[in-house]
PDB file of C-alpha atoms (C1' of nucleotides) in Angstrom:
ATOM      1  CA  MET A 569      78.574 100.312  86.936  1.00 85.00           C
ATOM      2  CA  GLY A 570      75.734 101.075  88.798  1.00 78.00           C
ATOM      3  CA  GLY A 571      74.427 104.562  88.227  1.00 74.00           C
ATOM      4  CA  LYS A 572      76.575 106.828  90.501  1.00 75.00           C
ATOM      5  CA  LYS A 573      78.428 109.621  88.756  1.00 79.00           C
ATOM      6  CA  SER A 574      81.950 109.909  89.578  1.00 87.00           C
ATOM      7  CA  HIS A 575      85.266 110.714  87.936  1.00 94.00           C
ATOM      8  CA  ILE A 576      88.791 109.924  88.590  1.00 97.00           C
ATOM      9  CA  ALA A 577      91.518 112.585  88.055  1.00 98.00           C
ATOM     10  CA  ASN A 578      95.197 111.758  87.612  1.00 98.00           C
ATOM     11  CA  GLN A 579      98.449 113.710  87.760  1.00 98.00           C
ATOM     12  CA  ILE A 580     100.167 111.381  85.130  1.00 98.00           C
ATOM     13  CA  LYS A 581     100.867 114.097  82.556  1.00 97.00           C
ATOM     14  CA  ARG A 582     101.984 116.515  85.266  1.00 97.00           C
ATOM     15  CA  ILE A 583     104.341 114.143  87.099  1.00 97.00           C
ATOM     16  CA  ARG A 584     105.650 112.625  83.927  1.00 97.00           C
ATOM     17  CA  VAL A 585     106.973 115.814  82.544  1.00 96.00           C
ATOM     18  CA  ALA A 586     107.859 117.323  85.767  1.00 94.00           C
ATOM     19  CA  ARG A 587     109.700 114.297  87.480  1.00 94.00           C
ATOM     20  CA  THR A 588     110.801 112.278  84.606  1.00 95.00           C
ATOM     21  CA  ASP A 589     111.919 112.768  81.131  1.00 94.00           C
ATOM     22  CA  LEU A 590     109.768 110.278  79.864  1.00 97.00           C
ATOM     23  CA  THR A 591     107.898 110.645  76.543  1.00 98.00           C
ATOM     24  CA  GLN A 592     104.285 109.289  76.016  1.00 98.00           C
ATOM     25  CA  ALA A 593     105.638 106.504  73.739  1.00 98.00           C
ATOM     26  CA  GLU A 594     108.359 105.661  76.324  1.00 98.00           C
ATOM     27  CA  LEU A 595     105.870 105.505  79.276  1.00 98.00           C
ATOM     28  CA  ALA A 596     103.601 103.249  77.245  1.00 98.00           C
ATOM     29  CA  ARG A 597     106.506 100.888  76.452  1.00 97.00           C
ATOM     30  CA  ARG A 598     107.462 100.565  80.140  1.00 97.00           C
ATOM     31  CA  VAL A 599     104.040  99.946  81.539  1.00 98.00           C
ATOM     32  CA  GLY A 600     103.327  97.637  78.612  1.00 97.00           C
ATOM     33  CA  ALA A 601     100.617  99.755  77.060  1.00 98.00           C
ATOM     34  CA  THR A 602     100.282 101.596  73.868  1.00 98.00           C
ATOM     35  CA  ARG A 603     100.650 105.337  73.205  1.00 98.00           C
ATOM     36  CA  GLN A 604      97.064 105.730  72.657  1.00 98.00           C
ATOM     37  CA  THR A 605      96.110 104.460  75.962  1.00 98.00           C
ATOM     38  CA  ILE A 606      98.480 107.004  77.801  1.00 98.00           C
ATOM     39  CA  ILE A 607      97.099 109.723  75.773  1.00 98.00           C
ATOM     40  CA  ALA A 608      93.411 108.840  76.528  1.00 98.00           C
ATOM     41  CA  ILE A 609      94.467 108.403  80.202  1.00 98.00           C
ATOM     42  CA  GLU A 610      96.247 111.662  80.485  1.00 98.00           C
ATOM     43  CA  ALA A 611      93.445 113.378  78.938  1.00 97.00           C
ATOM     44  CA  GLU A 612      91.052 111.702  81.322  1.00 97.00           C
ATOM     45  CA  LYS A 613      89.024 110.242  78.550  1.00 97.00           C
ATOM     46  CA  TYR A 614      88.729 107.317  80.693  1.00 97.00           C
ATOM     47  CA  SER A 615      90.515 105.859  83.760  1.00 98.00           C
ATOM     48  CA  PRO A 616      92.983 102.917  83.452  1.00 98.00           C
ATOM     49  CA  SER A 617      92.218  99.498  84.842  1.00 98.00           C
ATOM     50  CA  LEU A 618      93.837  98.885  88.116  1.00 98.00           C
ATOM     51  CA  GLU A 619      96.403  96.924  86.855  1.00 98.00           C
ATOM     52  CA  LEU A 620      97.644  99.507  84.652  1.00 98.00           C
ATOM     53  CA  ALA A 621      97.086 102.048  87.470  1.00 98.00           C
ATOM     54  CA  PHE A 622      99.549  99.934  89.416  1.00 98.00           C
ATOM     55  CA  ARG A 623     102.020  99.961  86.671  1.00 98.00           C
ATOM     56  CA  LEU A 624     101.953 103.730  86.199  1.00 98.00           C
ATOM     57  CA  SER A 625     102.180 104.153  89.687  1.00 98.00           C
ATOM     58  CA  HIS A 626     105.296 102.117  89.845  1.00 97.00           C
ATOM     59  CA  VAL A 627     106.932 103.555  86.866  1.00 98.00           C
ATOM     60  CA  LEU A 628     106.362 107.224  87.945  1.00 98.00           C
ATOM     61  CA  GLY A 629     107.299 106.507  91.478  1.00 97.00           C
ATOM     62  CA  GLU A 630     104.164 108.024  92.849  1.00 97.00           C
ATOM     63  CA  PRO A 631     101.775 106.218  95.240  1.00 97.00           C
ATOM     64  CA  LEU A 632      98.233 105.209  93.606  1.00 98.00           C
ATOM     65  CA  GLU A 633      96.231 107.593  95.845  1.00 97.00           C
ATOM     66  CA  GLU A 634      98.423 110.502  94.704  1.00 97.00           C
ATOM     67  CA  LEU A 635      98.573 109.768  91.102  1.00 98.00           C
ATOM     68  CA  PHE A 636      94.687 109.122  91.142  1.00 98.00           C
ATOM     69  CA  GLN A 637      91.898 111.259  92.906  1.00 98.00           C
ATOM     70  CA  PHE A 638      88.532 110.107  93.154  1.00 97.00           C
ATOM     71  CA  SER A 639      85.820 112.754  92.874  1.00 92.00           C
ATOM     72  CA  GLY A 640      82.067 112.224  92.836  1.00 84.00           C
ATOM     73  CA  GLU A 641      79.442 110.654  95.165  1.00 77.00           C
ATOM     74  CA  TRP A 642      80.627 108.108  97.314  1.00 77.00           C
ATOM     75  CA  GLY A 643      77.604 106.327  98.524  1.00 70.00           C
TER      76      GLY A 643
ATOM     77  CA  MET B 802      96.635  95.145  77.829  1.00 84.00           C
ATOM     78  CA  GLY B 803     100.026  94.298  76.251  1.00 77.00           C
ATOM     79  CA  GLY B 804     101.387  90.903  76.965  1.00 74.00           C
ATOM     80  CA  LYS B 805     102.637  91.184  80.511  1.00 75.00           C
ATOM     81  CA  LYS B 806     101.398  88.527  82.843  1.00 78.00           C
ATOM     82  CA  SER B 807     100.406  89.857  86.204  1.00 87.00           C
ATOM     83  CA  HIS B 808      97.597  89.389  88.826  1.00 95.00           C
ATOM     84  CA  ILE B 809      96.305  91.595  91.448  1.00 98.00           C
ATOM     85  CA  ALA B 810      95.011  89.885  94.652  1.00 98.00           C
ATOM     86  CA  ASN B 811      92.870  91.523  97.054  1.00 98.00           C
ATOM     87  CA  GLN B 812      91.898  91.176 100.779  1.00 98.00           C
ATOM     88  CA  ILE B 813      88.160  92.257 100.247  1.00 98.00           C
ATOM     89  CA  LYS B 814      86.657  88.954 101.512  1.00 98.00           C
ATOM     90  CA  ARG B 815      88.856  88.808 104.507  1.00 98.00           C
ATOM     91  CA  ILE B 816      88.216  92.134 105.498  1.00 98.00           C
ATOM     92  CA  ARG B 817      84.686  92.224 104.837  1.00 98.00           C
ATOM     93  CA  VAL B 818      84.137  89.339 107.235  1.00 97.00           C
ATOM     94  CA  ALA B 819      86.893  90.242 109.735  1.00 95.00           C
ATOM     95  CA  ARG B 820      86.372  93.996 110.026  1.00 95.00           C
ATOM     96  CA  THR B 821      82.588  94.614 109.034  1.00 95.00           C
ATOM     97  CA  ASP B 822      79.393  92.609 109.047  1.00 94.00           C
ATOM     98  CA  LEU B 823      78.715  93.465 105.604  1.00 98.00           C
ATOM     99  CA  THR B 824      77.100  90.790 103.548  1.00 98.00           C
ATOM    100  CA  GLN B 825      78.292  90.415  99.769  1.00 98.00           C
ATOM    101  CA  ALA B 826      74.932  91.971  98.924  1.00 98.00           C
ATOM    102  CA  GLU B 827      75.383  94.828 101.364  1.00 98.00           C
ATOM    103  CA  LEU B 828      78.844  95.602 100.133  1.00 98.00           C
ATOM    104  CA  ALA B 829      77.528  95.446  96.477  1.00 98.00           C
ATOM    105  CA  ARG B 830      74.857  97.962  97.278  1.00 98.00           C
ATOM    106  CA  ARG B 831      77.007 100.420  99.130  1.00 98.00           C
ATOM    107  CA  VAL B 832      79.643 100.693  96.401  1.00 98.00           C
ATOM    108  CA  GLY B 833      76.911 100.734  93.835  1.00 97.00           C
ATOM    109  CA  ALA B 834      77.712  97.586  92.120  1.00 98.00           C
ATOM    110  CA  THR B 835      76.037  94.035  92.040  1.00 98.00           C
ATOM    111  CA  ARG B 836      76.505  91.018  94.115  1.00 98.00           C
ATOM    112  CA  GLN B 837      78.062  88.999  91.213  1.00 98.00           C
ATOM    113  CA  THR B 838      80.622  91.692  90.715  1.00 98.00           C
ATOM    114  CA  ILE B 839      81.569  91.273  94.421  1.00 98.00           C
ATOM    115  CA  ILE B 840      81.530  87.577  94.135  1.00 98.00           C
ATOM    116  CA  ALA B 841      83.867  87.671  90.971  1.00 98.00           C
ATOM    117  CA  ILE B 842      86.328  90.155  92.499  1.00 98.00           C
ATOM    118  CA  GLU B 843      86.531  88.327  95.753  1.00 98.00           C
ATOM    119  CA  ALA B 844      87.073  85.181  93.853  1.00 98.00           C
ATOM    120  CA  GLU B 845      89.634  87.248  91.966  1.00 98.00           C
ATOM    121  CA  LYS B 846      88.238  86.205  88.577  1.00 98.00           C
ATOM    122  CA  TYR B 847      89.063  89.745  87.341  1.00 98.00           C
ATOM    123  CA  SER B 848      90.107  92.972  88.988  1.00 98.00           C
ATOM    124  CA  PRO B 849      87.750  95.656  89.556  1.00 98.00           C
ATOM    125  CA  SER B 850      88.009  98.990  87.564  1.00 98.00           C
ATOM    126  CA  LEU B 851      89.890 101.813  89.441  1.00 98.00           C
ATOM    127  CA  GLU B 852      86.745 103.519  90.282  1.00 98.00           C
ATOM    128  CA  LEU B 853      85.228 100.430  91.788  1.00 98.00           C
ATOM    129  CA  ALA B 854      88.522  99.848  93.730  1.00 98.00           C
ATOM    130  CA  PHE B 855      88.253 103.355  95.102  1.00 98.00           C
ATOM    131  CA  ARG B 856      84.881 102.564  96.210  1.00 98.00           C
ATOM    132  CA  LEU B 857      85.636  99.480  98.010  1.00 98.00           C
ATOM    133  CA  SER B 858      88.686 100.869  99.538  1.00 98.00           C
ATOM    134  CA  HIS B 859      86.414 103.605 100.937  1.00 98.00           C
ATOM    135  CA  VAL B 860      83.518 101.488 102.234  1.00 98.00           C
ATOM    136  CA  LEU B 861      85.703  98.687 103.727  1.00 98.00           C
ATOM    137  CA  GLY B 862      87.915 101.753 105.358  1.00 97.00           C
ATOM    138  CA  GLU B 863      91.339 100.107 104.153  1.00 97.00           C
ATOM    139  CA  PRO B 864      93.821 102.003 101.887  1.00 98.00           C
ATOM    140  CA  LEU B 865      94.115 100.998  98.303  1.00 98.00           C
ATOM    141  CA  GLU B 866      97.430  99.590  98.443  1.00 97.00           C
ATOM    142  CA  GLU B 867      96.670  97.294 101.216  1.00 97.00           C
ATOM    143  CA  LEU B 868      93.368  96.290  99.992  1.00 98.00           C
ATOM    144  CA  PHE B 869      95.068  95.173  96.495  1.00 98.00           C
ATOM    145  CA  GLN B 870      98.448  93.773  95.874  1.00 98.00           C
ATOM    146  CA  PHE B 871     100.128  93.580  92.429  1.00 97.00           C
ATOM    147  CA  SER B 872     102.154  90.554  91.701  1.00 92.00           C
ATOM    148  CA  GLY B 873     103.730  89.948  88.494  1.00 84.00           C
ATOM    149  CA  GLU B 874     106.425  91.190  86.074  1.00 77.00           C
ATOM    150  CA  TRP B 875     106.748  94.905  86.678  1.00 77.00           C
ATOM    151  CA  GLY B 876     108.628  95.682  83.481  1.00 69.00           C
TER     152      GLY B 876
ATOM    153  C1'  DG C 319     112.272 124.779  53.450  1.00 93.42           C
ATOM    154  C1'  DC C 320     112.618 119.741  54.933  1.00 93.42           C
ATOM    155  C1'  DG C 321     112.851 115.837  58.017  1.00 93.42           C
ATOM    156  C1'  DT C 322     112.053 114.028  62.655  1.00 93.42           C
ATOM    157  C1'  DA C 323     110.399 113.553  67.198  1.00 93.42           C
ATOM    158  C1'  DA C 324     106.441 114.266  70.211  1.00 93.42           C
ATOM    159  C1'  DT C 325     101.901 115.067  70.728  1.00 93.42           C
ATOM    160  C1'  DG C 326      97.045 114.719  69.402  1.00 93.42           C
ATOM    161  C1'  DT C 327      92.747 113.070  66.776  1.00 93.42           C
ATOM    162  C1'  DC C 328      89.690 109.624  64.614  1.00 93.42           C
ATOM    163  C1'  DA C 329      87.597 105.034  63.770  1.00 93.42           C
ATOM    164  C1'  DA C 330      87.105 100.232  64.094  1.00 93.42           C
ATOM    165  C1'  DA C 331      88.127  95.764  66.228  1.00 93.42           C
ATOM    166  C1'  DT C 332      89.257  93.117  70.375  1.00 93.42           C
ATOM    167  C1'  DA C 333      89.401  92.257  75.358  1.00 93.42           C
ATOM    168  C1'  DT C 334      87.765  92.864  79.931  1.00 93.42           C
ATOM    169  C1'  DA C 335      84.561  94.349  83.458  1.00 93.42           C
ATOM    170  C1'  DT C 336      79.847  94.828  84.980  1.00 93.42           C
ATOM    171  C1'  DG C 337      74.960  93.965  84.664  1.00 93.42           C
ATOM    172  C1'  DT C 338      70.845  90.794  84.335  1.00 93.42           C
ATOM    173  C1'  DT C 339      68.545  86.806  85.254  1.00 93.42           C
ATOM    174  C1'  DA C 340      68.034  82.367  86.631  1.00 93.42           C
ATOM    175  C1'  DC C 341      69.186  78.332  89.183  1.00 93.42           C
ATOM    176  C1'  DA C 342      71.948  75.369  93.138  1.00 93.42           C
ATOM    177  C1'  DT C 343      73.742  74.815  97.666  1.00 93.42           C
ATOM    178  C1'  DC C 344      74.577  75.239 102.442  1.00 93.42           C
ATOM    179  C1'  DA C 345      73.330  76.775 107.033  1.00 93.42           C
ATOM    180  C1'  DC C 346      70.143  78.144 110.273  1.00 93.42           C
ATOM    181  C1'  DC C 347      65.917  78.407 112.508  1.00 93.42           C
ATOM    182  C1'  DT C 348      61.081  76.770 113.640  1.00 93.42           C
TER     183       DT C 348
ATOM    184  C1'  DA D 612      60.354  68.797 106.532  1.00 93.42           C
ATOM    185  C1'  DG D 613      59.694  73.575 104.854  1.00 93.42           C
ATOM    186  C1'  DG D 614      61.419  78.596 104.866  1.00 93.42           C
ATOM    187  C1'  DT D 615      64.855  82.118 104.614  1.00 93.42           C
ATOM    188  C1'  DG D 616      69.499  84.568 104.052  1.00 93.42           C
ATOM    189  C1'  DA D 617      74.043  84.241 102.340  1.00 93.42           C
ATOM    190  C1'  DT D 618      76.903  82.240  99.054  1.00 93.42           C
ATOM    191  C1'  DG D 619      78.264  80.479  94.599  1.00 93.42           C
ATOM    192  C1'  DT D 620      77.864  79.295  89.325  1.00 93.42           C
ATOM    193  C1'  DA D 621      76.448  79.901  84.564  1.00 93.42           C
ATOM    194  C1'  DA D 622      75.042  82.109  80.206  1.00 93.42           C
ATOM    195  C1'  DC D 623      74.198  86.021  77.858  1.00 93.42           C
ATOM    196  C1'  DA D 624      74.036  91.352  77.019  1.00 93.42           C
ATOM    197  C1'  DT D 625      75.888  95.682  77.627  1.00 93.42           C
ATOM    198  C1'  DA D 626      79.616  99.095  78.880  1.00 93.42           C
ATOM    199  C1'  DT D 627      84.061 100.229  79.227  1.00 93.42           C
ATOM    200  C1'  DA D 628      89.151  99.854  78.420  1.00 93.42           C
ATOM    201  C1'  DT D 629      92.920  98.801  75.139  1.00 93.42           C
ATOM    202  C1'  DT D 630      94.857  97.941  70.921  1.00 93.42           C
ATOM    203  C1'  DT D 631      95.830  98.745  65.944  1.00 93.42           C
ATOM    204  C1'  DG D 632      96.520 101.823  62.026  1.00 93.42           C
ATOM    205  C1'  DA D 633      96.069 106.030  59.729  1.00 93.42           C
ATOM    206  C1'  DC D 634      96.678 110.810  59.593  1.00 93.42           C
ATOM    207  C1'  DA D 635      97.293 116.163  61.513  1.00 93.42           C
ATOM    208  C1'  DT D 636      99.816 119.378  64.030  1.00 93.42           C
ATOM    209  C1'  DT D 637     103.530 121.737  66.451  1.00 93.42           C
ATOM    210  C1'  DA D 638     108.375 122.415  67.645  1.00 93.42           C
ATOM    211  C1'  DC D 639     113.163 121.809  66.692  1.00 93.42           C
ATOM    212  C1'  DG D 640     117.593 121.069  64.248  1.00 93.42           C
ATOM    213  C1'  DC D 641     119.812 120.845  59.895  1.00 93.42           C
TER     214       DC D 641
END
DNA sequence: GCGTAATGTCAAATATATGTTACATCACCT
DNA sequence: AGGTGATGTAACATATATTTGACATTACGC
């Protein structure tokens, strides 16, 4: 995107282990992604596509805005 | 992503014209993207990154879950 | 100690989103 | 009729996300 620095944090790992008993592999399977993708996203190497974000939110039972937090310059 | 069909609809164009007086170019500028990207997203040729989705939500003053609707197979 | 499940790392290939540039149309105004 | 702003389309280049496959580590049960 255009040169605006920003970062999106997420609570996926925390919620996955705290509120579910899902393994990374199981979560990956349920959202239709691979384990590597889950690992990368939990480690915040990059942020998921909007579609994957919706799926994670659904499977983990946590609203989008609570699962993910935008931090950086807005405008 | 893994082979699960889904689509993400959005209310960007509707809200942009109804609730703001922003032109596509102005909206693009404020979210730090290009006009082409806005056009493609409004036409739902593809869905934005999570980061761009957050920015659009912020600039348009509409919560993520109302700006975008997931439709397709969940699991 | 050995096997296994869960987690993590790395590299390369493919898919998708975004940028860049150029051109077309339509409406409005003078 | 000509000019301007807003919108749309298209092709190509770049950046980012996702997959695939191989391998390392840590923890736990047998």
